[in-house]
Amino acid sequence: MSIAFTPWPESFAKKYREKGYWTDRPLLDLIDNAPQENVAVICGERSLSYQDLCSQSRRLAVYFQGLGLRTGDTALVQLPNIAEFYVVFFALMRLGVAPVNALFSHNKIELTAYASQIEPKIIIASDEHVLFHDGAFFNTLRALSKELQHALIIGKSEWAETLENVLASSTSTLLTAVPSKADEVAFFQLSGGSTGTPKLIPRTHNDYFFSVRRSTEICHFTATTQYLCALPCAHNFPLSSPGAFGVFHVGGCVVMSPSPDANTCFELIERHQVTVAALVPPALALWLQAAPSNNASLSSLQLMQVGGAKLSESLARQVPEILGCQLQQILGMAEGLVNYTRLDDDLETIVTTQGRPMCSLDEVRIINEAGEEASVGEVGELATRGPYTIRGYYKSPEHNAKVFDEEGFYHSGDLVCRNDKGYLTVVGRDKDQINRGGEKIAAEEIENLLLRHEQIMHSALVSMPDSMMGEKSCAFIVPKIASHGMKSLSLRKYLRGLGVADYKVPDRFEFIDSLPLTPVGKPNKVALREVIRQRLQLTSQLDKTL
Ligand code: J2J
């Protein structure tokens, strides 16, 4: 059984194959075809060669096979930035089991939403996450999803099997399973989302492999690349742009960092002679602040990739001066399209644009307010289709009908303008999402959770400007009764109690009597953003005068 997804029309698939973009190879080739003696991953004091990665993932796959996992099954995986993330991923690839790789910051709400969509057979998680300290949450999920039978823990566990145990036990069983077909779903990426339930993005071997391969060419990755994985390893950026998979494709080395914290990363850069790092803008800002007073040498660093949220021109200009390396801007999305500034672009292009699509078969339309194609320099919504951009979210016909048009273009909700050379600059957003320094929050998801509170009549989540994060989130709350007694603190506690990821908890709450409405009766978020902007301005003026 294969996993259902919206395929590319045959004529497109043919074109992508003829052009050599789709090669009908499984993602497993990324490690199986790598130079086996090279170091693939450095994680703390451990180094794993490609041979280690292959043999460990093979042993684990044999174990999965013994559990009865088969092609077309799914797995829910949640791991921090550790080498085992890749061992697990490729073990699942050997059997054709498609994982959702949740972020480590995700909590009950997110994991439950993913599990109910994919109905996984197995959960693979870390003992570092509080949800997996005992079997209670696993049992809750099992009650919801009848397919779920197994749990594997990376680390110590009293209630589930551990990876350590699996790798230590001897086995003579042969692996008979094979990967899923290259034009079928290999795994699911996570959508930043703008709807109540987080959407899943089915990625095939063919499309993902192409995006990884092409990215390594653009970014000049080679076997000598030492890549710092400091962003959450499951995110599309550090996984595929070119990310860890790009490194594996060329036989280079991934250095895992537990977080993007400047001092931790600087030490790793010096110790492992890191050549490339990838960051979101707020983390970059902290690196730029910390670098002048840090003693570690960053001289090995050649390329700093920045994406996920808008990078200001002023920060961009500081990268070569302060970090002594080249900057590359990336506008990417887990749905597919990735734009890069090129390494030989002039400085102005690199600091003022977010790059251009990675290949000639990426079709980009910028649609202005009148619904027509925008001219050069005119702002419009970015819509795209191409060899690695999905044609539909997983099991979401209603939402798909809204964001994919009849010609298969994905409407991203990003407002961009294009210059005469085809480079895109992001100027805003036309989707109900907050981009909190690269972490995406779907407003509707949080509004729905707030509405479950017995004292809340209406809620609206909007972005507010923040000098560090670019944007933070502000929840406007209309209480049911005037003497409600709700406080920001109690609402934060309430949301955390429901088990939502921390980064989604609103940074600020504003209590109001009624929400301003648009002519069609929806909450007027433009007006609400203006209200909070003015209140923040007032506070900062007061701060200055005091
Ligand atoms: C402004 N907004 C940006 C940028 C993404 C590489 C890099 C990033 C992602 C990613 C990715 C932006 N300036 N430079 O998947 O492979 C916003 C846009 C976009 C959304 C996608 C990759 N780079 N964005 O960020 O799926 O709004 O992917 O549509 O998390 O982030 O978010 P996500």
Coordinates of C-alpha atoms and ligand atoms in Angstrom, one line a residue:
M1 CA 0.0 0.0 0.0
S2 CA 1.3 3.4 -0.9
I3 CA 0.5 6.7 0.8
A4 CA -2.1 8.9 -0.9
F5 CA -1.0 12.3 -2.3
T6 CA -1.7 14.6 -5.1
P7 CA 0.6 13.6 -7.9
W8 CA 2.1 15.9 -10.6
P9 CA 0.3 15.5 -13.9
E10 CA 2.0 13.0 -16.2
S11 CA 3.2 15.6 -18.7
F12 CA 5.0 17.5 -15.9
A13 CA 6.5 14.3 -14.5
K14 CA 7.8 13.4 -18.0
K15 CA 9.4 16.9 -18.3
Y16 CA 11.1 16.6 -14.9
R17 CA 12.5 13.2 -15.8
E18 CA 13.7 14.3 -19.3
K19 CA 15.5 17.3 -17.8
G20 CA 17.3 14.9 -15.4
Y21 CA 15.6 16.5 -12.3
W22 CA 13.8 13.4 -11.3
T23 CA 16.2 10.4 -11.2
D24 CA 13.9 7.7 -9.7
R25 CA 16.4 7.1 -6.9
P26 CA 15.3 6.7 -3.2
L27 CA 16.5 9.2 -0.6
L28 CA 18.3 6.3 1.0
D29 CA 21.0 6.7 -1.7
L30 CA 22.1 9.8 0.1
I31 CA 23.9 7.7 2.6
D32 CA 24.2 4.3 0.9
N33 CA 26.1 5.9 -2.0
A34 CA 28.3 8.1 0.2
P35 CA 32.1 7.6 0.7
Q36 CA 31.7 5.2 3.7
E37 CA 34.8 6.1 5.6
N38 CA 34.1 9.8 5.7
V39 CA 32.7 11.3 8.9
A40 CA 29.0 12.0 8.4
V41 CA 27.8 13.4 11.7
I42 CA 29.5 14.9 14.8
C43 CA 27.3 15.0 17.8
G44 CA 28.9 16.0 21.1
E45 CA 31.9 13.8 21.6
R46 CA 30.7 11.2 19.1
S47 CA 31.5 10.9 15.4
L48 CA 29.5 8.7 13.1
S49 CA 31.0 7.7 9.7
Y50 CA 28.7 7.0 6.8
Q51 CA 29.4 3.4 7.4
D52 CA 28.1 3.8 11.0
L53 CA 25.1 5.6 9.8
C54 CA 24.4 2.9 7.2
S55 CA 24.9 0.0 9.6
Q56 CA 23.0 1.5 12.5
S57 CA 20.1 2.4 10.3
R58 CA 20.2 -1.1 8.8
R59 CA 20.1 -2.8 12.2
L60 CA 17.2 -0.5 13.3
A61 CA 15.4 -1.3 10.1
V62 CA 15.7 -5.0 10.8
Y63 CA 14.1 -4.4 14.2
F64 CA 11.3 -2.4 12.6
Q65 CA 10.8 -5.2 10.1
G66 CA 10.4 -7.6 13.0
L67 CA 7.7 -5.4 14.5
G68 CA 5.8 -5.8 11.3
L69 CA 6.3 -2.3 9.9
R70 CA 5.8 -2.3 6.1
T71 CA 5.9 0.0 3.1
G72 CA 3.1 2.5 3.3
D73 CA 3.1 2.6 7.1
T74 CA 3.8 5.9 8.9
A75 CA 5.8 6.9 12.0
L76 CA 5.6 9.9 14.3
V77 CA 9.1 11.0 15.2
Q78 CA 10.2 13.7 17.6
L79 CA 13.8 14.1 18.3
P80 CA 16.2 17.0 19.3
N81 CA 19.3 17.8 17.4
I82 CA 21.1 14.5 17.8
A83 CA 22.8 12.1 15.3
E84 CA 20.0 9.5 16.0
F85 CA 17.6 11.7 14.1
Y86 CA 19.3 10.7 10.8
V87 CA 19.8 7.0 11.9
V88 CA 16.0 6.8 12.5
F89 CA 15.1 8.7 9.3
F90 CA 17.2 6.4 7.1
A91 CA 16.1 3.2 9.0
L92 CA 12.5 4.2 8.1
M93 CA 13.5 4.9 4.5
R94 CA 14.9 1.3 4.2
L95 CA 11.4 0.0 4.9
G96 CA 9.4 2.6 3.0
V97 CA 7.8 3.9 6.3
A98 CA 7.0 7.6 6.0
P99 CA 7.7 9.7 9.1
V100 CA 6.4 13.0 10.3
N101 CA 9.3 14.6 12.0
A102 CA 7.8 16.9 14.6
L103 CA 9.8 19.7 16.0
F104 CA 11.3 19.2 19.5
S105 CA 9.4 22.2 20.7
H106 CA 6.1 20.6 19.7
N107 CA 3.8 19.4 22.5
K108 CA 0.6 17.4 23.0
I109 CA -1.6 19.5 20.8
E110 CA 0.8 19.3 17.8
L111 CA 1.7 15.6 18.2
T112 CA -1.9 14.7 18.6
A113 CA -2.9 16.6 15.5
Y114 CA -0.2 14.8 13.5
A115 CA -1.0 11.4 14.9
S116 CA -4.6 11.7 14.1
Q117 CA -3.8 12.6 10.5
I118 CA -1.3 9.9 9.7
E119 CA -2.3 7.2 12.2
P120 CA 1.2 6.1 12.8
K121 CA 2.2 2.5 13.7
I122 CA 5.1 3.7 15.9
I123 CA 6.3 6.7 17.9
I124 CA 10.0 7.4 18.1
A125 CA 10.9 10.0 20.7
S126 CA 13.5 11.2 23.1
D127 CA 13.7 10.7 26.9
E128 CA 14.7 14.4 27.0
H129 CA 11.1 15.3 26.2
V130 CA 8.8 15.5 29.3
L131 CA 6.0 13.9 27.3
F132 CA 7.9 10.7 27.1
H133 CA 9.2 10.4 30.6
D134 CA 6.5 7.8 31.1
G135 CA 4.0 6.0 28.9
A136 CA 0.9 8.2 29.7
F137 CA 1.0 10.3 26.6
F138 CA 1.7 7.3 24.4
N139 CA -1.3 5.6 25.9
T140 CA -3.5 8.7 25.2
L141 CA -2.4 8.6 21.6
R142 CA -3.0 4.9 21.4
A143 CA -6.6 5.5 22.4
L144 CA -7.0 7.9 19.6
S145 CA -5.2 6.1 16.8
K146 CA -5.9 2.4 16.6
E147 CA -2.9 1.7 14.3
L148 CA -0.4 2.8 17.0
Q149 CA 1.3 -0.1 18.6
H150 CA 4.9 0.6 19.2
A151 CA 7.2 3.2 20.9
L152 CA 10.9 3.5 20.6
I153 CA 12.8 5.9 22.9
I154 CA 16.2 7.4 22.2
G155 CA 17.8 7.5 25.7
K156 CA 16.7 5.7 28.8
S157 CA 13.2 4.4 29.3
E158 CA 11.3 2.3 31.8
W159 CA 8.2 1.9 29.7
A160 CA 9.4 1.5 26.1
E161 CA 12.1 -0.2 24.0
T162 CA 15.3 1.9 23.6
L163 CA 17.5 2.4 20.5
E164 CA 20.5 1.6 22.6
N165 CA 19.0 -1.8 23.4
V166 CA 18.0 -2.5 19.8
L167 CA 21.5 -1.7 18.5
A168 CA 23.2 -3.8 21.1
S169 CA 21.2 -6.9 20.6
S170 CA 22.6 -9.3 18.0
T171 CA 20.6 -10.3 15.0
S172 CA 21.2 -12.4 12.0
T173 CA 17.9 -11.5 10.3
L174 CA 18.2 -10.2 6.8
L175 CA 16.5 -7.1 5.7
T176 CA 14.0 -8.1 3.0
A177 CA 12.1 -4.8 2.9
V178 CA 12.7 -2.2 0.2
P179 CA 12.2 1.6 0.1
S180 CA 9.0 3.0 -1.2
K181 CA 9.1 3.9 -4.9
A182 CA 10.8 7.1 -5.8
D183 CA 7.7 8.8 -7.1
E184 CA 5.8 8.0 -3.9
V185 CA 5.7 9.7 -0.5
A186 CA 9.0 9.4 1.3
F187 CA 8.1 11.5 4.4
F188 CA 6.0 14.4 5.5
Q189 CA 7.2 17.9 6.0
L190 CA 5.4 20.3 8.4
S191 CA 3.5 23.3 7.1
G192 CA 3.8 26.7 8.9
G193 CA 0.1 26.8 8.5
S194 CA -2.6 29.3 8.6
T195 CA -5.5 27.0 9.5
G196 CA -6.9 25.4 12.7
T197 CA -5.1 22.1 12.2
P198 CA -1.5 21.9 11.1
K199 CA -1.2 20.6 7.6
L200 CA 1.1 17.9 6.5
I201 CA 3.2 18.1 3.3
P202 CA 3.8 14.8 1.5
R203 CA 7.3 14.9 -0.1
T204 CA 8.3 12.2 -2.6
H205 CA 11.9 10.8 -3.0
N206 CA 12.1 12.3 -6.5
D207 CA 11.1 15.8 -5.7
Y208 CA 13.1 16.1 -2.4
F209 CA 16.2 14.5 -3.8
F210 CA 16.2 16.9 -6.7
S211 CA 15.8 19.9 -4.4
V212 CA 18.7 18.7 -2.2
R213 CA 21.0 17.9 -5.2
R214 CA 20.3 21.2 -7.0
S215 CA 20.9 23.1 -3.7
T216 CA 24.3 21.6 -3.2
E217 CA 25.3 22.8 -6.6
I218 CA 24.1 26.3 -5.9
C219 CA 25.8 26.4 -2.5
H220 CA 29.0 24.7 -3.7
F221 CA 28.8 22.0 -1.1
T222 CA 31.6 19.4 -1.3
A223 CA 33.1 16.5 0.7
T224 CA 35.1 19.1 2.7
T225 CA 31.9 21.0 3.8
Q226 CA 31.5 21.0 7.6
Y227 CA 27.9 22.1 8.1
L228 CA 26.6 23.4 11.4
C229 CA 23.1 22.2 12.1
A230 CA 21.9 24.7 14.7
L231 CA 18.3 25.1 13.7
P232 CA 15.8 22.3 14.6
C233 CA 17.1 19.4 12.5
A234 CA 13.7 18.4 11.2
H235 CA 12.9 21.8 9.7
N236 CA 13.1 21.9 5.9
F237 CA 15.9 24.6 5.9
P238 CA 18.5 22.6 7.8
L239 CA 17.4 19.4 6.3
S240 CA 17.4 20.3 2.6
S241 CA 18.6 23.8 1.7
P242 CA 21.1 22.1 1.2
G243 CA 21.1 21.2 4.9
A244 CA 22.2 17.9 6.3
F245 CA 20.8 15.9 3.3
G246 CA 22.9 18.1 1.0
V247 CA 25.9 17.4 3.1
F248 CA 25.3 13.6 2.9
H249 CA 24.8 13.9 -0.9
V250 CA 28.4 15.2 -1.3
G251 CA 30.0 13.1 1.5
G252 CA 30.6 16.1 3.9
C253 CA 30.1 16.3 7.6
V254 CA 27.2 17.6 9.7
V255 CA 28.1 19.1 13.1
M256 CA 25.1 19.0 15.4
S257 CA 24.5 21.9 17.8
P258 CA 21.8 21.6 20.5
S259 CA 20.7 25.1 19.8
P260 CA 21.6 28.2 17.8
D261 CA 23.0 29.9 20.9
A262 CA 26.0 32.0 19.8
N263 CA 28.6 30.8 22.4
T264 CA 27.7 27.1 21.9
C265 CA 28.0 27.5 18.2
F266 CA 31.2 29.5 18.2
E267 CA 32.9 26.8 20.1
L268 CA 31.7 24.2 17.7
I269 CA 32.8 26.2 14.7
E270 CA 36.3 26.6 16.0
R271 CA 36.6 23.0 17.2
H272 CA 35.3 21.3 14.1
Q273 CA 36.4 24.0 11.5
V274 CA 32.8 24.6 10.4
T275 CA 32.5 26.1 6.9
V276 CA 28.8 26.7 6.6
A277 CA 26.1 27.6 9.0
A278 CA 22.3 28.2 8.6
L279 CA 20.3 30.6 10.8
V280 CA 17.1 32.5 11.2
P281 CA 17.5 36.3 11.5
P282 CA 17.0 36.6 15.3
A283 CA 19.8 34.0 15.9
L284 CA 22.0 35.8 13.4
A285 CA 21.4 39.1 15.3
L286 CA 22.6 37.4 18.5
W287 CA 25.7 36.0 16.8
L288 CA 26.6 39.5 15.4
Q289 CA 26.3 40.9 19.0
A290 CA 28.3 38.1 20.5
A291 CA 31.1 37.7 18.0
P292 CA 33.2 40.8 18.7
S293 CA 33.7 39.8 22.4
N294 CA 34.0 36.0 21.8
N295 CA 37.5 34.5 21.7
A296 CA 36.7 31.5 19.5
S297 CA 38.1 31.8 16.0
L298 CA 35.4 31.9 13.3
S299 CA 38.0 31.9 10.5
S300 CA 36.9 28.6 9.0
L301 CA 33.4 29.9 8.3
Q302 CA 32.9 30.6 4.6
L303 CA 29.1 30.9 4.2
M304 CA 26.3 32.1 6.5
Q305 CA 22.9 31.1 5.1
V306 CA 19.9 33.1 6.5
G307 CA 16.3 32.4 5.9
G308 CA 12.9 31.6 7.4
A309 CA 11.9 35.2 8.1
K310 CA 12.8 38.6 6.6
L311 CA 16.4 39.7 7.2
S312 CA 16.9 43.5 7.5
E313 CA 19.3 45.0 5.1
S314 CA 21.3 46.5 8.0
L315 CA 21.9 43.1 9.7
A316 CA 22.7 41.6 6.3
R317 CA 25.4 44.2 5.7
Q318 CA 27.1 43.3 9.0
V319 CA 27.7 39.6 8.1
P320 CA 30.8 40.0 6.1
E321 CA 32.2 42.7 8.4
I322 CA 31.6 41.0 11.7
L323 CA 31.7 37.3 10.9
G324 CA 34.2 37.5 8.0
C325 CA 32.2 35.3 5.7
Q326 CA 29.8 35.5 2.8
L327 CA 26.1 35.9 3.3
Q328 CA 23.4 33.9 1.4
Q329 CA 19.7 34.7 1.7
I330 CA 17.2 32.0 1.3
L331 CA 13.4 32.3 0.8
G332 CA 12.2 28.7 1.2
M333 CA 9.0 26.9 2.1
A334 CA 8.4 23.3 3.2
E335 CA 5.8 23.1 0.4
G336 CA 8.7 23.3 -2.1
L337 CA 10.0 26.4 -3.8
V338 CA 13.4 27.5 -2.5
N339 CA 15.1 30.8 -3.7
Y340 CA 18.8 31.5 -3.1
T341 CA 21.0 34.4 -3.7
R342 CA 23.9 33.0 -5.6
L343 CA 27.5 32.9 -4.3
D344 CA 28.7 35.1 -7.1
D345 CA 25.9 37.7 -6.9
D346 CA 26.9 41.3 -6.3
L347 CA 26.7 42.5 -2.7
E348 CA 23.6 44.7 -3.3
T349 CA 21.6 41.7 -4.6
I350 CA 22.7 39.6 -1.6
V351 CA 21.7 42.2 1.0
T352 CA 18.5 43.5 -0.6
T353 CA 16.8 40.3 -2.0
Q354 CA 15.9 36.9 -0.9
G355 CA 17.2 35.2 -4.0
R356 CA 15.8 33.6 -7.1
P357 CA 14.3 30.1 -7.7
M358 CA 16.8 27.3 -7.8
C359 CA 15.9 25.9 -11.2
S360 CA 14.6 26.8 -14.6
L361 CA 11.5 24.7 -14.3
D362 CA 10.4 26.6 -11.1
E363 CA 7.4 28.6 -12.4
V364 CA 6.8 31.7 -10.3
R365 CA 3.8 34.0 -10.8
I366 CA 3.4 37.2 -8.8
I367 CA -0.3 38.1 -8.7
N368 CA -1.3 41.7 -7.9
E369 CA -4.4 42.9 -6.2
A370 CA -6.3 43.0 -9.5
G371 CA -5.6 39.3 -10.0
E372 CA -3.1 39.9 -12.8
E373 CA 0.6 39.1 -13.2
A374 CA 2.6 41.9 -11.5
S375 CA 5.1 43.9 -13.5
V376 CA 8.7 44.2 -12.4
G377 CA 8.9 45.9 -9.0
E378 CA 5.2 45.6 -8.4
V379 CA 4.0 43.8 -5.2
G380 CA 1.9 40.7 -5.5
E381 CA 1.3 37.3 -4.0
L382 CA 3.9 34.6 -4.8
A383 CA 2.3 31.6 -6.5
T384 CA 4.5 28.7 -7.8
R385 CA 4.6 25.2 -9.2
G386 CA 7.6 23.1 -10.2
P387 CA 9.5 19.9 -9.9
Y388 CA 9.7 19.9 -6.1
T389 CA 6.6 22.0 -5.1
I390 CA 3.7 19.9 -3.9
R391 CA 0.4 19.8 -5.7
G392 CA -1.6 19.3 -2.5
Y393 CA -1.5 18.9 1.3
Y394 CA -2.1 15.5 2.8
K395 CA -5.8 14.7 3.1
S396 CA -7.0 18.3 3.0
P397 CA -9.3 18.7 0.0
E398 CA -11.0 21.8 1.3
H399 CA -7.9 23.7 2.1
N400 CA -6.2 22.5 -1.1
A401 CA -9.1 24.0 -3.1
K402 CA -8.2 27.3 -1.6
V403 CA -4.5 27.4 -1.9
F404 CA -3.8 25.4 -5.1
D405 CA -5.3 26.9 -8.3
E406 CA -6.7 24.9 -11.3
E407 CA -3.2 25.0 -12.9
G408 CA -1.6 23.5 -9.9
F409 CA 0.1 26.7 -8.6
Y410 CA 0.6 26.8 -4.9
H411 CA -0.5 30.3 -3.5
S412 CA 2.0 30.9 -0.8
G413 CA 0.4 34.0 0.9
D414 CA 3.8 35.7 0.7
L415 CA 3.8 39.2 -0.7
V416 CA 6.8 39.8 -2.8
C417 CA 8.2 41.9 -5.7
R418 CA 10.5 40.7 -8.4
N419 CA 13.3 42.7 -9.9
D420 CA 14.4 42.6 -13.6
K421 CA 16.8 39.8 -12.9
G422 CA 14.1 37.6 -11.4
Y423 CA 15.2 38.1 -7.7
L424 CA 12.4 38.2 -5.1
T425 CA 12.1 40.5 -2.2
V426 CA 9.6 39.7 0.5
V427 CA 7.5 42.7 1.5
G428 CA 4.7 41.2 3.6
R429 CA 2.2 38.5 4.0
D430 CA -1.4 37.8 3.0
K431 CA -2.0 34.8 5.2
D432 CA -3.3 34.5 8.7
Q433 CA 0.1 33.5 10.2
I434 CA 2.6 35.1 12.5
N435 CA 6.3 34.6 11.7
R436 CA 7.9 34.8 15.0
G437 CA 11.6 35.0 14.0
G438 CA 11.2 32.0 11.7
E439 CA 8.8 30.0 13.8
K440 CA 5.4 30.1 12.2
I441 CA 2.1 30.4 14.2
A442 CA -1.3 29.8 12.5
A443 CA -3.5 32.4 14.1
E444 CA -6.6 30.2 13.8
E445 CA -5.1 27.4 15.8
I446 CA -4.4 29.6 18.8
E447 CA -7.7 31.4 18.5
N448 CA -9.6 28.1 18.6
L449 CA -7.7 27.0 21.7
L450 CA -8.5 30.4 23.4
L451 CA -12.2 30.0 22.5
R452 CA -12.2 26.8 24.5
H453 CA -11.7 28.9 27.6
E454 CA -15.0 29.4 29.4
Q455 CA -14.6 33.1 29.9
I456 CA -13.7 34.0 26.4
M457 CA -16.2 35.2 23.8
H458 CA -14.0 36.1 20.9
S459 CA -10.2 36.1 20.2
A460 CA -8.0 37.3 17.4
L461 CA -4.3 36.7 17.2
V462 CA -2.2 39.2 15.2
S463 CA 1.5 40.0 14.8
M464 CA 3.1 43.0 16.5
P465 CA 6.5 44.4 15.6
D466 CA 9.5 43.3 17.7
S467 CA 13.0 44.6 17.3
M468 CA 14.6 41.2 18.0
M469 CA 12.2 38.7 16.6
G470 CA 10.8 40.8 13.7
E471 CA 7.3 39.8 14.9
K472 CA 5.8 38.6 18.1
S473 CA 2.2 37.5 18.7
C474 CA -0.6 39.5 20.4
A475 CA -3.9 38.0 21.3
F476 CA -6.9 40.3 21.5
I477 CA -9.5 38.9 23.9
V478 CA -13.2 39.8 24.2
P479 CA -14.3 38.4 27.6
K480 CA -17.8 37.1 28.1
I481 CA -18.4 39.3 31.1
A482 CA -16.8 42.6 32.0
S483 CA -15.7 41.5 35.5
H484 CA -13.8 38.6 34.2
G485 CA -10.6 38.8 36.2
M486 CA -8.5 37.0 33.5
K487 CA -4.8 38.0 33.4
S488 CA -2.1 37.4 30.8
L489 CA -0.4 35.0 33.2
S490 CA -3.5 32.9 33.8
L491 CA -4.2 32.6 30.0
R492 CA -0.6 31.6 29.4
K493 CA -0.9 29.0 32.0
Y494 CA -4.2 27.9 30.5
L495 CA -2.7 27.4 27.0
R496 CA 0.4 25.6 28.3
G497 CA -1.9 23.4 30.3
L498 CA -3.7 22.4 27.0
G499 CA -0.2 21.4 25.8
V500 CA 0.5 23.8 23.0
A501 CA 4.1 24.5 21.9
D502 CA 5.7 27.3 23.9
Y503 CA 6.5 29.5 20.9
K504 CA 2.8 29.6 20.0
V505 CA 1.8 31.1 23.4
P506 CA 0.9 34.7 22.7
D507 CA 3.6 37.2 23.8
R508 CA 1.0 39.7 24.8
F509 CA -2.7 39.7 25.6
E510 CA -5.0 42.7 25.1
F511 CA -8.5 42.7 26.6
I512 CA -11.1 44.7 24.6
D513 CA -14.9 45.0 24.6
S514 CA -15.4 44.0 21.0
L515 CA -13.4 43.2 17.9
P516 CA -13.4 45.7 15.0
L517 CA -14.9 44.0 12.0
T518 CA -14.4 44.1 8.3
P519 CA -17.3 44.9 6.0
V520 CA -17.9 41.2 5.6
G521 CA -18.0 40.7 9.4
K522 CA -14.6 39.1 10.0
P523 CA -12.2 40.4 12.7
N524 CA -10.4 43.3 11.2
K525 CA -6.8 42.3 11.8
V526 CA -5.3 45.2 9.9
A527 CA -7.1 47.5 12.4
L528 CA -6.0 45.3 15.4
R529 CA -2.3 45.3 14.2
E530 CA -2.6 49.1 14.1
V531 CA -4.0 49.3 17.6
I532 CA -1.2 47.2 19.1
R533 CA 1.4 49.1 17.1
Q534 CA 0.2 52.4 18.5
R535 CA 0.0 51.0 22.0
L536 CA 3.6 49.7 21.8
Q537 CA 4.8 53.1 20.4
L538 CA 3.1 54.9 23.3
T539 CA 4.8 52.6 25.8
S540 CA 8.2 53.0 24.3
Q541 CA 7.7 56.8 24.3
L542 CA 6.7 56.7 27.9
D543 CA 9.7 54.5 28.7
K544 CA 12.0 57.1 27.1
T545 CA 10.5 60.1 29.0
L546 CA 10.6 58.4 32.3
Ligands
J2J1 C1 11.0 36.3 4.5 N1 10.2 35.3 4.7 C2 10.6 34.0 4.6 C3 12.8 34.9 4.0 C4 10.9 31.9 4.5 C5 14.8 27.3 3.5 C6 14.6 28.5 4.2 C7 13.4 28.7 4.9 C8 12.4 27.8 4.9 C9 11.1 28.1 5.6 C10 12.6 26.6 4.2 C11 12.0 33.8 4.3 N2 12.3 36.1 4.1 N3 14.1 34.7 3.7 O1 11.6 25.6 4.1 O2 13.9 25.2 2.8 C12 8.6 32.7 5.2 C13 7.7 32.8 4.0 C14 7.5 31.3 3.6 C15 7.5 30.6 4.9 C16 7.9 29.2 4.8 C17 13.7 26.3 3.5 N4 12.1 32.4 4.2 N5 10.0 32.8 4.8 O3 11.1 29.1 6.4 O4 7.9 26.2 5.6 O5 6.5 33.3 4.5 O6 10.1 27.2 5.5 O7 6.3 31.1 2.9 O8 9.0 27.1 7.7 O9 8.5 31.3 5.7 O10 8.1 28.7 6.1 P1 8.7 27.2 6.3

